[in-house]
XYZ file of C-alpha atoms in Angstrom:
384
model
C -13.835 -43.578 28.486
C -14.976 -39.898 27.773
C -18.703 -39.015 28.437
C -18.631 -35.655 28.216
C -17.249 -33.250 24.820
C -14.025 -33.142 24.400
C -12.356 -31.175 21.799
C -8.901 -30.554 20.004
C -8.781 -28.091 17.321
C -6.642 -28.548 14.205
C -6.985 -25.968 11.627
C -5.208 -26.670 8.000
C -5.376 -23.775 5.404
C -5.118 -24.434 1.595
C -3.560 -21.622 -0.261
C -1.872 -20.437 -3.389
C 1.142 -19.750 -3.213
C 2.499 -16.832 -1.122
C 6.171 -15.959 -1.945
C 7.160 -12.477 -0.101
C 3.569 -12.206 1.363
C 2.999 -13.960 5.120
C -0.477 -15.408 5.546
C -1.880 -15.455 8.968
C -3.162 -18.832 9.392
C -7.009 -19.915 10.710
C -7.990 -20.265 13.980
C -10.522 -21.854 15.393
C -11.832 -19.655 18.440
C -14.339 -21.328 20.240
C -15.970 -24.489 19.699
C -19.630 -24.573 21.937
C -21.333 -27.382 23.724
C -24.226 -27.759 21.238
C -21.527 -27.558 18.112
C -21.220 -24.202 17.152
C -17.597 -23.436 15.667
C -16.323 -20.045 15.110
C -12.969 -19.873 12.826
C -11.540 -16.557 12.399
C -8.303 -15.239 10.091
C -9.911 -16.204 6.449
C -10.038 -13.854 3.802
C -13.086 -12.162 3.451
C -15.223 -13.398 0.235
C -13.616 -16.405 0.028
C -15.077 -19.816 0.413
C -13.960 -22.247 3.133
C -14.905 -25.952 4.572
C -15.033 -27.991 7.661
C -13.878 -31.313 7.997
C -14.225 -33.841 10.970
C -12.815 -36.616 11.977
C -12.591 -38.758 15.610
C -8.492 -39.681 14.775
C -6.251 -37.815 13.946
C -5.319 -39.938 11.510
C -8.753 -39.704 10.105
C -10.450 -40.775 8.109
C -11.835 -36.716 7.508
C -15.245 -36.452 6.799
C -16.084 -33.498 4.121
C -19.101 -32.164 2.563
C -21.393 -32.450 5.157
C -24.541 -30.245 4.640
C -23.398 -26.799 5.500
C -19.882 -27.658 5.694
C -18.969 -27.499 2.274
C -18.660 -23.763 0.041
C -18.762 -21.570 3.378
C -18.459 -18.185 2.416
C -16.436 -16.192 4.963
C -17.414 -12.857 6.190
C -16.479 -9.926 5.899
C -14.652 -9.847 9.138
C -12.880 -12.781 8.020
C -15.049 -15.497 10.317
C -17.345 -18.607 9.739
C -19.803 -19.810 12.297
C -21.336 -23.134 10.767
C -22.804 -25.611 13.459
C -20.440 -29.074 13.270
C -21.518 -32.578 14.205
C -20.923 -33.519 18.302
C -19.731 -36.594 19.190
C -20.231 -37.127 23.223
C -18.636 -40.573 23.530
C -15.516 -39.375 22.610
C -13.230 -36.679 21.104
C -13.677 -35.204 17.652
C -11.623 -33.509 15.438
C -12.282 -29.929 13.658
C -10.041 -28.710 10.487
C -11.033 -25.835 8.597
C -9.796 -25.952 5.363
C -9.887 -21.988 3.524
C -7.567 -19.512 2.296
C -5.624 -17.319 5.514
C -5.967 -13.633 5.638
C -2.882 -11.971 4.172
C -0.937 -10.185 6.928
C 1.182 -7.778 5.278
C 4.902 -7.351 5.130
C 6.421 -6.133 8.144
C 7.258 -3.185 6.344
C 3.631 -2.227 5.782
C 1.392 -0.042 8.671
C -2.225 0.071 8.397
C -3.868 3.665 7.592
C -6.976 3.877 9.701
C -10.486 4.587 8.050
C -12.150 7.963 8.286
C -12.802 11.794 6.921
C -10.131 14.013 7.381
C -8.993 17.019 5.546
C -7.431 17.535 2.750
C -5.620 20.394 1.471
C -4.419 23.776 2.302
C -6.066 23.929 6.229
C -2.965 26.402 7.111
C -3.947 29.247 4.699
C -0.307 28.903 3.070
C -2.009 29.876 -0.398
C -0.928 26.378 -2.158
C -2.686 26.232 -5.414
C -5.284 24.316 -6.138
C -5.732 22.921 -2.701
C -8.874 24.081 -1.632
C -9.413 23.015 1.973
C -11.752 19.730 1.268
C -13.354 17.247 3.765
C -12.990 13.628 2.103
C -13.765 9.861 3.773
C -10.725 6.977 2.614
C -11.199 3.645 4.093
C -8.423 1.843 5.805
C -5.302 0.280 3.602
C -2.168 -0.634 4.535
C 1.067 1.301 3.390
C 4.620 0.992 3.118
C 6.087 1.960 5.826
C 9.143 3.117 3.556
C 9.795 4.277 -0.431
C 10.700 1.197 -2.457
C 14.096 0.831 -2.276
C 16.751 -0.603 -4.508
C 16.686 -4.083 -3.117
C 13.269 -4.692 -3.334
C 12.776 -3.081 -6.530
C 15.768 -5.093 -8.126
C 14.055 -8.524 -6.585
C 10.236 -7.914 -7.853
C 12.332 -6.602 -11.221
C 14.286 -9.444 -12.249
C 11.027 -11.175 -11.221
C 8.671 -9.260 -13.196
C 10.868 -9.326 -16.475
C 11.312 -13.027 -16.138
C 7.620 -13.137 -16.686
C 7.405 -11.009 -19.101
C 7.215 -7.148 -18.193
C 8.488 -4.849 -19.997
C 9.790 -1.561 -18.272
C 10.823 1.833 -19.649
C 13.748 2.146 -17.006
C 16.003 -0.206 -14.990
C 15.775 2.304 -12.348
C 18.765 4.113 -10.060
C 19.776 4.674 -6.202
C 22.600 6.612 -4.929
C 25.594 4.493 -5.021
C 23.491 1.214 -5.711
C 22.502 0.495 -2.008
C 20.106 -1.552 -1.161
C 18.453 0.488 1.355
C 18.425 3.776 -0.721
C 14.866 4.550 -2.791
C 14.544 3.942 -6.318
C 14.138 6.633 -8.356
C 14.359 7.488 -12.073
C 11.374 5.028 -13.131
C 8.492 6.398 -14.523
C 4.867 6.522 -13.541
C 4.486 3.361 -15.797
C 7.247 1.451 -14.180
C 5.992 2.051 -10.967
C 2.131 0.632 -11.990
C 3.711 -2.390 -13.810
C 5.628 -2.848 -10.574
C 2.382 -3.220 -8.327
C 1.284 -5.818 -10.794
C 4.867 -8.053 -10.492
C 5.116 -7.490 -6.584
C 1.400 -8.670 -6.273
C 1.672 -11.902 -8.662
C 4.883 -12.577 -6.557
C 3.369 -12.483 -3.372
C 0.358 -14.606 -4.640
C -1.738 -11.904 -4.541
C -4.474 -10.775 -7.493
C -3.176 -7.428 -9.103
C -4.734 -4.033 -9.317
C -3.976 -2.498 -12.951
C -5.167 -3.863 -16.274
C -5.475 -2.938 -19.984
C -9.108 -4.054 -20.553
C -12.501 -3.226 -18.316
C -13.052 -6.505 -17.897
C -9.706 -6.956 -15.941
C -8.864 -9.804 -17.924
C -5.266 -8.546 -19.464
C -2.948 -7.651 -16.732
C -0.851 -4.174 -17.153
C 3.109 -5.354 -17.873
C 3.900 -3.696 -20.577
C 3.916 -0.610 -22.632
C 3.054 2.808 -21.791
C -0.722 3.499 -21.637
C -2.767 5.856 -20.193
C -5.727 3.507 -20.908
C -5.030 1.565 -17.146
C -8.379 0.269 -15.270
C -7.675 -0.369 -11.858
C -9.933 -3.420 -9.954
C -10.095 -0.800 -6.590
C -11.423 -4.440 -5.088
C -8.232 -6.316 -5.970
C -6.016 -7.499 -2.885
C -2.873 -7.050 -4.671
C -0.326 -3.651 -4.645
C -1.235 -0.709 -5.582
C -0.663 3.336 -5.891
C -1.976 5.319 -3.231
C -4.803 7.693 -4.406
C -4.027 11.416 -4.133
C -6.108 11.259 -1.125
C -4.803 7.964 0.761
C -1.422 9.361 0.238
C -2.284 12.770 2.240
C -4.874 11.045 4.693
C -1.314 8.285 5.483
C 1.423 11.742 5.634
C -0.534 13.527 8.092
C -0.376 10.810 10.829
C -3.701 11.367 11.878
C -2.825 14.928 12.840
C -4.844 17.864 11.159
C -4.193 21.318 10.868
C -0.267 20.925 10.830
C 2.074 22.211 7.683
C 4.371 18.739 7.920
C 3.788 15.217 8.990
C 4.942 16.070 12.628
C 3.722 19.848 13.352
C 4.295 23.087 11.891
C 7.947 23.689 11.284
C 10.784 22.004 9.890
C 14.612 21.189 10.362
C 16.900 19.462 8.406
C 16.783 16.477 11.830
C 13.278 15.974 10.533
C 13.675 15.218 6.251
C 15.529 15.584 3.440
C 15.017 19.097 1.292
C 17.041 21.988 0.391
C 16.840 24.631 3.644
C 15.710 28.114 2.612
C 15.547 29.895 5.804
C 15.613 33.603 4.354
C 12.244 33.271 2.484
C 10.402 30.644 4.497
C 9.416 31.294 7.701
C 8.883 28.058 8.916
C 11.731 26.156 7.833
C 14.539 26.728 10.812
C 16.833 24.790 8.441
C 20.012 25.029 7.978
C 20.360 26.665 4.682
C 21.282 24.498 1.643
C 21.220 20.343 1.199
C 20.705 18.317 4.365
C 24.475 18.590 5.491
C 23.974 14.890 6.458
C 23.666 13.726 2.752
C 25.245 16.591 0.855
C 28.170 14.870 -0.698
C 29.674 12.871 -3.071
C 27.413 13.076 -6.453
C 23.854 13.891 -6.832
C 21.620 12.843 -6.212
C 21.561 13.404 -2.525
C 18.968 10.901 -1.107
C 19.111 9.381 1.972
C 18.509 5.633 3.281
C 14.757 4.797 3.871
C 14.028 4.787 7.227
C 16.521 7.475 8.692
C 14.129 9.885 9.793
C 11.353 9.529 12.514
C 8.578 7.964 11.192
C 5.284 9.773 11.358
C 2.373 8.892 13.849
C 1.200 6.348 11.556
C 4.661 4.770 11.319
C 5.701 6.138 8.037
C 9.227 7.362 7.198
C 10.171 9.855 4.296
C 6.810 11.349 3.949
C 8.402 14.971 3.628
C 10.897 15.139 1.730
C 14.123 12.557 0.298
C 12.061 12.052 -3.078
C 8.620 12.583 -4.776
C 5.865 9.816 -5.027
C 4.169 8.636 -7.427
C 0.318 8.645 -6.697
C -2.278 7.402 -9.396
C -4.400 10.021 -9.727
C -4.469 12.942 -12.952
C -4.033 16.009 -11.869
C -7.213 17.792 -11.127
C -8.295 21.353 -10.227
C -10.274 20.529 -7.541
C -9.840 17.639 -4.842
C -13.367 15.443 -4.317
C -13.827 13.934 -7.782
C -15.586 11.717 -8.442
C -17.218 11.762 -4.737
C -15.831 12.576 -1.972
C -15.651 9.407 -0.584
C -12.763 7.470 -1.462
C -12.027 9.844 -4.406
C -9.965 8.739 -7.210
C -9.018 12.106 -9.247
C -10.150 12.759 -12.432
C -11.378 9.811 -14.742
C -8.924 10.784 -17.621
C -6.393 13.481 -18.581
C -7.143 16.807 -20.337
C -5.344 18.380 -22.522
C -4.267 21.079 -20.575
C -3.179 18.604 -17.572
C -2.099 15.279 -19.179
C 0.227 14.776 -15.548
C -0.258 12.417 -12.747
C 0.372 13.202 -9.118
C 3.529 13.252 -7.217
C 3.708 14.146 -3.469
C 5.908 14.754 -0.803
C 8.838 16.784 -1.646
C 12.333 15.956 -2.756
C 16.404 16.371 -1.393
C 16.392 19.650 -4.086
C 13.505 21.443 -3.080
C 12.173 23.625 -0.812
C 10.318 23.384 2.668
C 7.109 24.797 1.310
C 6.934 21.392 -1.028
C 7.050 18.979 1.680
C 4.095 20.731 3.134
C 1.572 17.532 3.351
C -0.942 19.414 1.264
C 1.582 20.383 -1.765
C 0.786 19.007 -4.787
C 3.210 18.325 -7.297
C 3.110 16.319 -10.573
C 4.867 15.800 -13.752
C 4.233 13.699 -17.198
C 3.505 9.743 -16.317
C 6.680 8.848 -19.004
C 8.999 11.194 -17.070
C 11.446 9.739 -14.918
C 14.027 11.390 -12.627
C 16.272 11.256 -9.881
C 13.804 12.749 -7.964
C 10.922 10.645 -7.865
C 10.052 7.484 -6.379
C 7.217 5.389 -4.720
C 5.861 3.374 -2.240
C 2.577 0.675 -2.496
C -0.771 0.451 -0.495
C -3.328 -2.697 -0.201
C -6.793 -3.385 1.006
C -6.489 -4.962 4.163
């Protein structure tokens, strides 16, 4: 017979369901003599219970006072004090929803100011040197490529969506980007990879975020910024993510650039910097346009990320503005609405048919949300 505590922790999780996301189930940490219990890996917000039981086979005991409707932290922990049995051993299940733990394909973007813009004095326009805060996400590690946007599109139209374009890659691989889908297409996309992974999603038609963006092309999109579903990177995010966590540098990796490092169209006569060669990346320069590579075929940046320079544009959700910082500088979003003189969104990163100078991290590019090309593509974020 046991005197003394004796304890074996079992920890259950009840969750919707998670196809194509991979939840991270609960743990229970530490357990103390006097009954405090410490569970970690929940999702922050969300509301969790202990049961207890001295068999295995039960019975469980629930909604004990201060057991029941825990609501978990924001570092994704509960510490409740449980019921201790000393004549013999007892049995602790938490019962919550697990933190999501994104794909493998997904790196996490560290919190924290940085700079944004033209630090180099290259003369890019509109990119005013400007010192902005973005809190941690987690990003694709690669663009979207054609396998994974043909599995969240059959998915997504199954259900409903409605896109503008089917989308292309060179020679239909799977591991080649999408491209030729409009900014549109790309939001509604978020929405069908997030409600296929479980997950709540990011873009609606209404302020209330009761009517779920999937179809049509509107400009009238509210985004829930608290959502844990997929999402556009910001204007900002997206730089913050290309840079690495360098500063100061033209590119993702330093201050020059070779066709061994990304995808663009070498101009070594007018651009100082770019040590080409002259022309297409010789590696992808054939067969018919348009001249992409495979995602993941460059070295990634310190962050993790691949492609961020060059292969093909990126859609980003924010208008194009003047002047970086709006509304705040802290966690800026762009400009709340277009203007008739700049009705684009954002696109970063350059392309296989441009220039060095426009997979400068700070470049801006952009073009009209309905436009889609073979140039352009995208990759998601999420709140960790």
């Amino acid at each position: 017979m046991k005197t003394r505590l004796s304890s074996l922790f079992l920890v259950l999780a009840i969750t919707a369901s998670l196809r194509g996301a991979v939840p991270v189930a609960p743990v229970i940490v530490s357990l103390s003599p006097n009954g405090l219990l410490i569970c970690t890996n929940l999702t922050p917000g969300t509301v969790a219970s202990v049961a207890w039981a001295s068999s295995l086979n039960g019975p469980w005991l629930t909604g004990l006072n201060g057991l029941n409707a825990i609501t978990v932290a924001t570092n994704g922990s509960i510490q409740v004090n449980v019921p201790v049995n000393k004549s013999g051993i007892v049995f602790y299940r938490v019962l919550g929803v697990p933190v999501f733990n994104p794909d493998a394909g997904m790196a996490l973007i560290p919190d924290g100011s940085f700079t944004i813009g033209d630090s180099t004095g290259d003369g890019i326009i509109y990119a005013a040197p400007t010192n902005v805060y973005v809190s941690s996400f987690y990003m694709d590690t690669n663009l979207v490529c054609y396998g994974k946007w043909q599995t969240i599109f059959a998915y997504a139209t199954n259900l409903g969506y409605v896109f503008d374009n089917a989308g292309n890659a060179k020679n239909n691989a799977t591991n080649q980007p999408i491209q030729s889908i409009n900014w549109y297409d790309a939001v509604k996309w978020c929405n069908a990879r997030s409600q296929n992974a479980g997950l709540t999603p990011v873009y609606y038609t209404d302020p209330a975020f009761t009517r779920i963006y999937t179809n049509g092309d509107t400009d009238a999109v509210y985004p829930n910024w608290t959502a844990n579903g997929y999402q556009l990177p910001t204007e900002a995010e997206w730089e913050k993510a290309a840079r690495g966590g360098l500063s100061g540098q033209r590119f993702p990796w330093g201050m020059i650039i070779t066709e061994s490092q990304a995808n663009y169209d070498g101009d070594t006569e007018d651009i100082a910097y770019d040590l080409g060669p002259d022309g297409y990346n010789t590696n992808f320069d054939s067969g018919a346009l348009p001249y992409t590579n495979p995602v993941g075929y460059f070295p990634a940046n310190g962050y993790g990320l691949n492609d961020m320079a060059g292969n093909l544009l990126q859609w980003c959700w924010d208008w194009l503005g003047m002047s970086y910082g709006q509304p705040t500088t802290n966690n800026p979003t762009g400009p709340s609405m277009a203007s008739p003189m700049n009705p684009y969104r954002i696109a970063r990163g350059g392309f296989w048919g441009f220039h060095a100078n426009i997979a400068r991290c700070a470049s801006r590019s952009y073009s009209a949300p309905a436009n889609e090309a073979d140039n352009t593509g995208f990759r998601c974020i999420k709140n960790p």
